[in-house]
XYZ file of C-alpha atoms in Angstrom:
396
model
C 17.344 -5.479 9.648
C 16.995 -6.599 6.034
C 20.210 -5.978 4.141
C 20.418 -6.335 0.365
C 23.186 -6.181 -2.162
C 22.156 -2.574 -2.841
C 22.761 -1.793 0.848
C 26.220 -3.319 0.694
C 27.001 -1.327 -2.435
C 25.736 1.808 -0.718
C 28.052 1.151 2.225
C 30.974 0.952 -0.190
C 29.849 4.150 -1.845
C 29.590 5.817 1.555
C 33.204 4.983 2.290
C 34.216 6.705 -0.942
C 31.884 9.694 -0.543
C 34.683 12.044 0.457
C 36.125 11.692 -3.042
C 32.872 11.026 -4.868
C 29.903 12.670 -3.117
C 26.722 10.633 -3.013
C 23.559 12.362 -4.209
C 20.072 11.382 -3.105
C 17.573 10.805 -5.900
C 14.574 9.705 -3.834
C 13.695 9.244 -0.207
C 10.497 7.280 0.384
C 8.880 7.218 3.818
C 6.121 4.828 4.824
C 3.504 6.413 7.054
C 0.416 4.894 8.617
C -1.860 6.833 10.938
C -2.473 3.665 12.953
C 1.038 4.194 14.367
C 0.258 7.352 16.321
C 2.694 6.300 19.065
C 5.634 6.588 16.634
C 4.647 9.725 14.681
C 2.953 7.582 12.002
C 6.215 5.836 11.067
C 5.316 2.505 9.501
C 7.960 -0.214 9.667
C 5.694 -2.865 8.155
C 6.954 -2.620 4.559
C 10.239 -3.414 2.847
C 10.988 -2.282 -0.714
C 12.738 -4.893 -2.871
C 13.891 -4.042 -6.419
C 12.461 -6.204 -9.173
C 14.989 -8.197 -11.171
C 15.054 -5.739 -14.079
C 15.309 -2.819 -11.648
C 18.255 -4.400 -9.832
C 20.002 -4.901 -13.179
C 19.395 -1.272 -14.197
C 20.618 0.016 -10.838
C 23.802 -2.040 -11.144
C 24.342 -0.806 -14.698
C 23.978 2.848 -13.745
C 25.557 2.701 -10.295
C 22.437 3.508 -8.260
C 22.144 2.201 -4.696
C 19.192 1.522 -2.431
C 19.566 2.219 1.289
C 16.996 0.737 3.676
C 16.072 3.162 6.437
C 13.764 3.285 9.421
C 10.235 3.207 7.942
C 11.386 3.783 4.385
C 14.288 3.739 1.960
C 16.428 6.026 -0.161
C 17.858 5.817 -3.659
C 21.304 7.378 -4.015
C 23.958 7.746 -6.684
C 27.625 8.779 -6.629
C 28.205 12.078 -8.394
C 30.526 10.335 -10.851
C 27.634 8.149 -12.094
C 25.181 10.950 -12.862
C 26.253 10.877 -16.512
C 25.386 7.164 -16.702
C 22.014 7.939 -15.125
C 21.223 10.620 -17.686
C 22.410 8.320 -20.467
C 19.962 5.620 -19.314
C 17.148 8.176 -19.354
C 18.106 9.376 -22.837
C 18.392 5.823 -24.177
C 14.886 5.096 -22.913
C 13.399 7.971 -24.899
C 10.548 7.099 -27.236
C 10.299 9.548 -30.139
C 6.699 8.878 -31.147
C 3.440 7.782 -29.608
C 2.033 5.742 -28.134
C 4.535 5.812 -25.315
C 6.321 8.979 -26.386
C 8.612 10.492 -23.792
C 11.153 9.545 -21.120
C 9.850 6.535 -19.186
C 12.987 5.083 -17.580
C 12.008 4.062 -14.060
C 12.891 1.998 -11.024
C 10.427 -0.678 -9.911
C 10.160 -1.999 -6.377
C 8.005 -4.664 -4.790
C 6.592 -3.767 -1.380
C 6.689 -6.753 0.961
C 4.838 -6.634 4.264
C 6.539 -7.854 7.431
C 3.350 -7.527 9.517
C 0.718 -10.240 9.128
C -1.877 -7.795 10.485
C -1.112 -5.027 7.969
C -4.353 -5.516 6.040
C -6.303 -5.701 9.285
C -5.173 -2.245 10.418
C -5.402 -0.608 6.975
C -8.495 0.803 5.270
C -8.478 -1.813 2.533
C -11.130 -4.482 2.008
C -10.740 -6.964 4.856
C -10.313 -9.866 2.407
C -7.387 -8.225 0.576
C -4.801 -10.907 -0.205
C -1.467 -10.704 -2.091
C -2.626 -13.597 -4.256
C -5.562 -11.498 -5.498
C -4.761 -7.788 -5.117
C -1.684 -5.597 -4.921
C -1.134 -1.925 -4.278
C 0.283 0.048 -7.193
C 1.590 3.589 -6.970
C 4.089 5.806 -8.763
C 5.378 9.371 -8.706
C 3.243 10.478 -11.645
C 0.388 11.430 -9.297
C 1.450 13.277 -6.144
C 0.209 16.098 -3.968
C 2.256 18.416 -1.817
C 2.603 18.012 1.942
C 4.659 20.240 4.261
C 7.502 17.704 4.347
C 7.285 16.018 0.964
C 5.095 14.779 -1.863
C 2.411 12.272 -0.968
C 1.872 9.417 -3.405
C -1.598 8.653 -4.686
C -4.894 10.394 -4.108
C -4.476 11.649 -0.529
C -3.447 8.266 0.789
C -2.954 4.785 -0.606
C -6.418 3.419 0.008
C -8.535 0.781 -1.686
C -8.551 2.712 -4.976
C -4.818 1.989 -5.330
C -5.342 -1.794 -5.266
C -5.249 -3.707 -8.552
C -6.070 -7.321 -9.407
C -2.927 -9.461 -9.524
C -1.869 -11.444 -12.570
C 0.941 -13.830 -13.312
C 2.775 -14.071 -16.611
C -0.278 -15.276 -18.539
C -3.808 -13.939 -18.856
C -6.286 -16.615 -19.929
C -9.027 -15.504 -22.291
C -11.895 -17.924 -22.903
C -13.538 -18.217 -26.288
C -15.461 -15.019 -26.854
C -15.864 -11.958 -29.041
C -13.329 -11.897 -31.867
C -10.771 -9.105 -31.713
C -7.327 -8.098 -30.483
C -6.497 -7.979 -26.785
C -3.491 -5.760 -26.037
C -1.413 -5.020 -22.951
C -0.160 -1.429 -22.605
C 2.697 -0.464 -20.315
C 2.821 2.568 -18.020
C 3.577 4.862 -20.964
C 0.604 3.604 -22.966
C 2.770 1.732 -25.463
C 1.545 -1.720 -26.601
C 3.871 -4.458 -25.346
C 1.911 -7.685 -25.921
C -1.189 -8.735 -27.836
C -3.199 -11.760 -28.891
C -6.070 -12.430 -31.266
C -9.121 -13.598 -29.373
C -11.014 -16.521 -30.856
C -14.727 -17.205 -30.880
C -14.154 -20.957 -30.597
C -11.047 -21.701 -28.494
C -9.378 -20.153 -25.420
C -6.212 -18.100 -25.953
C -3.509 -16.677 -23.693
C -2.146 -13.146 -23.525
C 1.442 -13.622 -22.391
C 3.374 -11.096 -20.310
C 6.385 -13.421 -20.129
C 9.630 -11.512 -20.476
C 8.029 -8.185 -19.565
C 8.987 -6.312 -16.381
C 6.843 -6.664 -13.292
C 4.673 -3.564 -13.441
C 1.173 -2.248 -13.954
C -0.416 -3.058 -17.315
C -3.560 -1.722 -18.931
C -5.515 -4.291 -20.948
C -7.715 -3.169 -23.845
C -9.778 -4.865 -26.516
C -10.179 -3.882 -30.164
C -13.107 -3.685 -30.619
C -13.846 -2.914 -26.941
C -16.074 -5.975 -26.507
C -13.063 -8.222 -27.215
C -11.963 -7.654 -23.615
C -14.257 -6.921 -20.681
C -12.001 -7.907 -17.759
C -10.206 -5.606 -15.298
C -8.826 -2.551 -17.080
C -5.551 -2.601 -15.143
C -3.556 -5.461 -13.654
C -0.525 -5.684 -11.390
C 1.981 -8.175 -12.774
C 3.965 -9.381 -9.772
C 6.133 -12.478 -9.263
C 3.751 -15.222 -8.072
C 6.039 -16.371 -5.260
C 6.765 -12.883 -3.925
C 3.464 -12.440 -2.049
C 4.102 -8.725 -2.483
C 1.706 -6.321 -0.826
C 2.296 -3.841 -3.609
C 4.560 -2.185 -6.106
C 5.998 1.290 -6.535
C 7.390 2.799 -9.742
C 9.835 5.700 -9.468
C 10.271 7.559 -12.744
C 13.622 9.310 -12.922
C 12.488 12.292 -14.968
C 9.243 13.878 -16.106
C 8.111 11.745 -19.074
C 6.555 14.599 -21.064
C 5.912 18.265 -20.393
C 2.232 17.626 -19.621
C 2.693 14.470 -17.509
C 3.173 14.644 -13.754
C 4.564 17.339 -11.477
C 8.166 18.394 -12.271
C 8.887 18.462 -8.522
C 8.323 14.677 -8.343
C 11.374 13.798 -10.460
C 15.040 14.161 -9.445
C 16.433 14.681 -12.953
C 15.202 17.577 -15.129
C 13.479 16.481 -18.308
C 15.917 16.490 -21.252
C 15.048 18.246 -24.513
C 12.877 16.134 -26.788
C 14.486 14.691 -28.779
C 17.674 14.802 -26.676
C 20.916 15.931 -28.382
C 23.431 13.096 -28.939
C 25.877 14.527 -26.381
C 23.284 15.513 -23.754
C 24.529 13.024 -21.142
C 28.001 14.566 -21.274
C 26.835 17.921 -19.905
C 26.367 18.682 -16.185
C 22.833 17.939 -15.028
C 21.504 19.095 -11.646
C 20.037 16.494 -9.291
C 17.166 17.566 -7.029
C 16.342 15.124 -4.200
C 12.669 14.126 -4.118
C 11.029 13.318 -0.775
C 8.038 11.005 -1.245
C 5.514 9.859 1.345
C 3.552 6.617 1.058
C 0.622 7.365 3.365
C -1.715 4.648 4.617
C -4.906 5.173 6.580
C -6.128 3.149 9.531
C -9.170 0.931 9.303
C -12.271 1.939 11.227
C -14.047 -0.816 13.119
C -17.281 -1.161 15.016
C -16.366 -1.983 18.593
C -18.511 -4.648 20.222
C -18.171 -5.238 23.951
C -19.424 -8.594 25.232
C -19.864 -8.165 28.984
C -20.155 -11.565 30.673
C -21.179 -11.957 34.332
C -19.428 -14.426 36.593
C -22.174 -16.906 37.508
C -21.271 -16.990 41.205
C -21.421 -13.202 41.496
C -24.935 -12.629 40.207
C -26.611 -11.251 37.094
C -26.490 -7.636 35.935
C -29.311 -5.184 36.514
C -30.706 -3.014 33.732
C -28.475 -0.136 34.857
C -25.403 -1.557 33.094
C -24.079 1.030 30.607
C -20.991 2.103 28.692
C -20.195 5.806 28.618
C -17.503 7.840 26.920
C -16.853 10.299 24.129
C -17.071 9.982 20.339
C -19.660 7.211 20.063
C -22.878 5.838 21.515
C -23.432 2.139 22.161
C -26.527 0.089 21.524
C -27.338 -2.546 24.143
C -28.792 -6.026 23.753
C -28.742 -9.474 25.312
C -26.915 -12.311 23.577
C -25.636 -15.823 24.175
C -22.028 -16.774 23.432
C -21.177 -19.958 21.492
C -20.246 -21.668 24.781
C -23.701 -20.957 26.176
C -22.766 -18.063 28.470
C -25.247 -15.208 28.645
C -23.782 -11.773 27.901
C -24.751 -8.148 27.447
C -23.621 -6.859 24.049
C -22.742 -3.184 23.628
C -22.380 -2.292 19.929
C -20.821 0.986 18.790
C -23.153 2.861 16.468
C -20.290 4.415 14.488
C -16.881 2.938 13.594
C -13.718 4.088 15.343
C -10.294 4.400 13.733
C -7.780 1.847 14.957
C -4.757 3.348 16.685
C -1.567 1.967 18.194
C -2.316 4.155 21.195
C -6.069 4.585 21.221
C -7.432 8.020 22.196
C -10.789 6.447 23.044
C -11.668 5.853 26.684
C -14.868 4.120 27.722
C -16.240 3.247 31.147
C -18.536 0.417 32.153
C -20.775 1.095 35.134
C -23.938 -0.289 36.681
C -25.086 -2.791 39.261
C -25.494 -6.528 39.666
C -27.694 -8.706 41.856
C -25.620 -10.085 44.727
C -26.056 -13.716 45.859
C -27.235 -12.401 49.266
C -30.184 -10.634 47.629
C -28.680 -7.153 47.583
C -27.045 -5.184 44.792
C -23.374 -4.421 44.133
C -21.846 -1.621 42.090
C -19.857 -2.405 38.939
C -17.157 -0.176 37.472
C -14.517 -0.901 34.841
C -12.622 2.257 33.920
C -11.148 2.252 31.410
C -12.478 -0.591 29.341
C -9.918 -2.355 27.126
C -9.567 -1.007 23.585
C -9.886 -2.916 20.328
C -6.933 -5.117 19.383
C -5.325 -5.240 15.936
C -6.440 -8.834 15.434
C -8.801 -10.398 14.779
C -10.903 -7.972 12.747
C -14.142 -9.413 11.413
C -15.725 -8.291 8.118
C -18.816 -6.121 7.843
C -20.658 -7.086 4.666
C -22.254 -3.717 3.991
C -19.030 -1.770 4.707
C -16.039 -3.623 3.182
C -13.519 -1.004 4.336
C -14.700 -1.219 7.930
C -14.719 -4.214 10.242
C -15.795 -5.426 13.647
C -13.605 -5.592 16.741
C -14.877 -7.900 19.479
C -13.847 -7.227 23.073
C -14.787 -9.607 25.897
C -15.123 -8.372 29.457
C -15.651 -10.945 32.223
C -16.702 -9.552 35.604
C-alpha cells in the first residue's frame, strides 16, 4: 500500500479524534466498469498531492487518507477555522477570476500498465502527450454520490500535456495569455512575427490552463493544456475546490464548505461554519474491442470443413481464410460489432464444426466456451480510435 506523509498525519489525527473529531471534506472513489468482478472498484490509480497542494494542506491541517479504490480528505474540527481562513484569503474581489477559488490539486498516477488498454480512451494515449483533467465544478448526481465529468471520464476529459514552457514560433503579432481555472490571466508573452518566443508557466501550480490569443489569430494551438510535472508520468489531475466559487458556478452540493458572503467580513473565519462531506465518483468506462478468433488446425489432425462456425449471443462473426506470419493457415472469425472488455466477461461463444480426419473420414470439433479477450495486447482500429482489436488464437 502506498503511504504518504498525509497518511501518517492522518493516523496521528485519528489517535486524537476523541478530543478533536475529524471531519471528512471529500471522499473520492475510482470506478471502472471493466472491473465487474469487484463491483467496479478500480485500484489502478493513486492520488498524489502536487507540491503546492501539499504545502496548503500542511498549512491548514488537512490530511489525505488513501483507501481501497479511492481516497479521502479529512480535517480535525479544530482546524476548520484555518480552512475557512484559507478560502477567504483566496477571494478575488473583481473579475476576471472573481470568487473563491482555493482548491486542492492532485496528480493521478496509474499503477496498471494496461489502464489505457482497458479504458475507452484513444489507444495511443500516453502520459507524455495527454492527461486526464477533472474537477468538482461539473458533476451529476448518482444514487451514492456525485459523478465527476460528463457521465464518465472519457476521451473528452483528456488534455494535451505541457511542461513549464510553451514554445511559440514566429507568427501573427499579438499577446498570448494563459488563464487559470478561474479565468484570471497568470502569464503572457508578446508574439513576434520574426523570432520564436516562449510563454512560461514556471512558478505556477500544476493545473489546467486555458491559452488565448489577442487578437485570436495570435494563438491557434490547443485551447486548454494540462501542466503536469514532466517526470511524474501522471495519468491525470483532479482539482477539488473547497467552496462554490460564485453563486452561478457549479453545484453547491459539490463543495464541503458553504460559500462565504462576497466580499467576506473580516471576522468570517472566526464564526462556526458547517462542513458537509462530499462523495465524488471518478467513473471510467471500458474499451470496446473487435474480437478476432484465429482458429488454427493441427497439421497432423486434418483440415477443417466448411461447417466450422462460432455461435453465441450479442454478436455475429464474419468468416474468412488467412495465413499467419509463421505461414500457418487459419480460419479467421471477426466480430462484426465491438464488445466491452470486462474483468469477468459475460460473453460466451462456442466453436463447432468438423474436420477431415487423416483416415479419410470426418471428426466433430467443439470448443465450449471459447477463451475471451485478454486485457493486453489491444491493437488499434484506425477508423475507431476509441475501440481496438483483441486477437485470440485457438489451436485444435
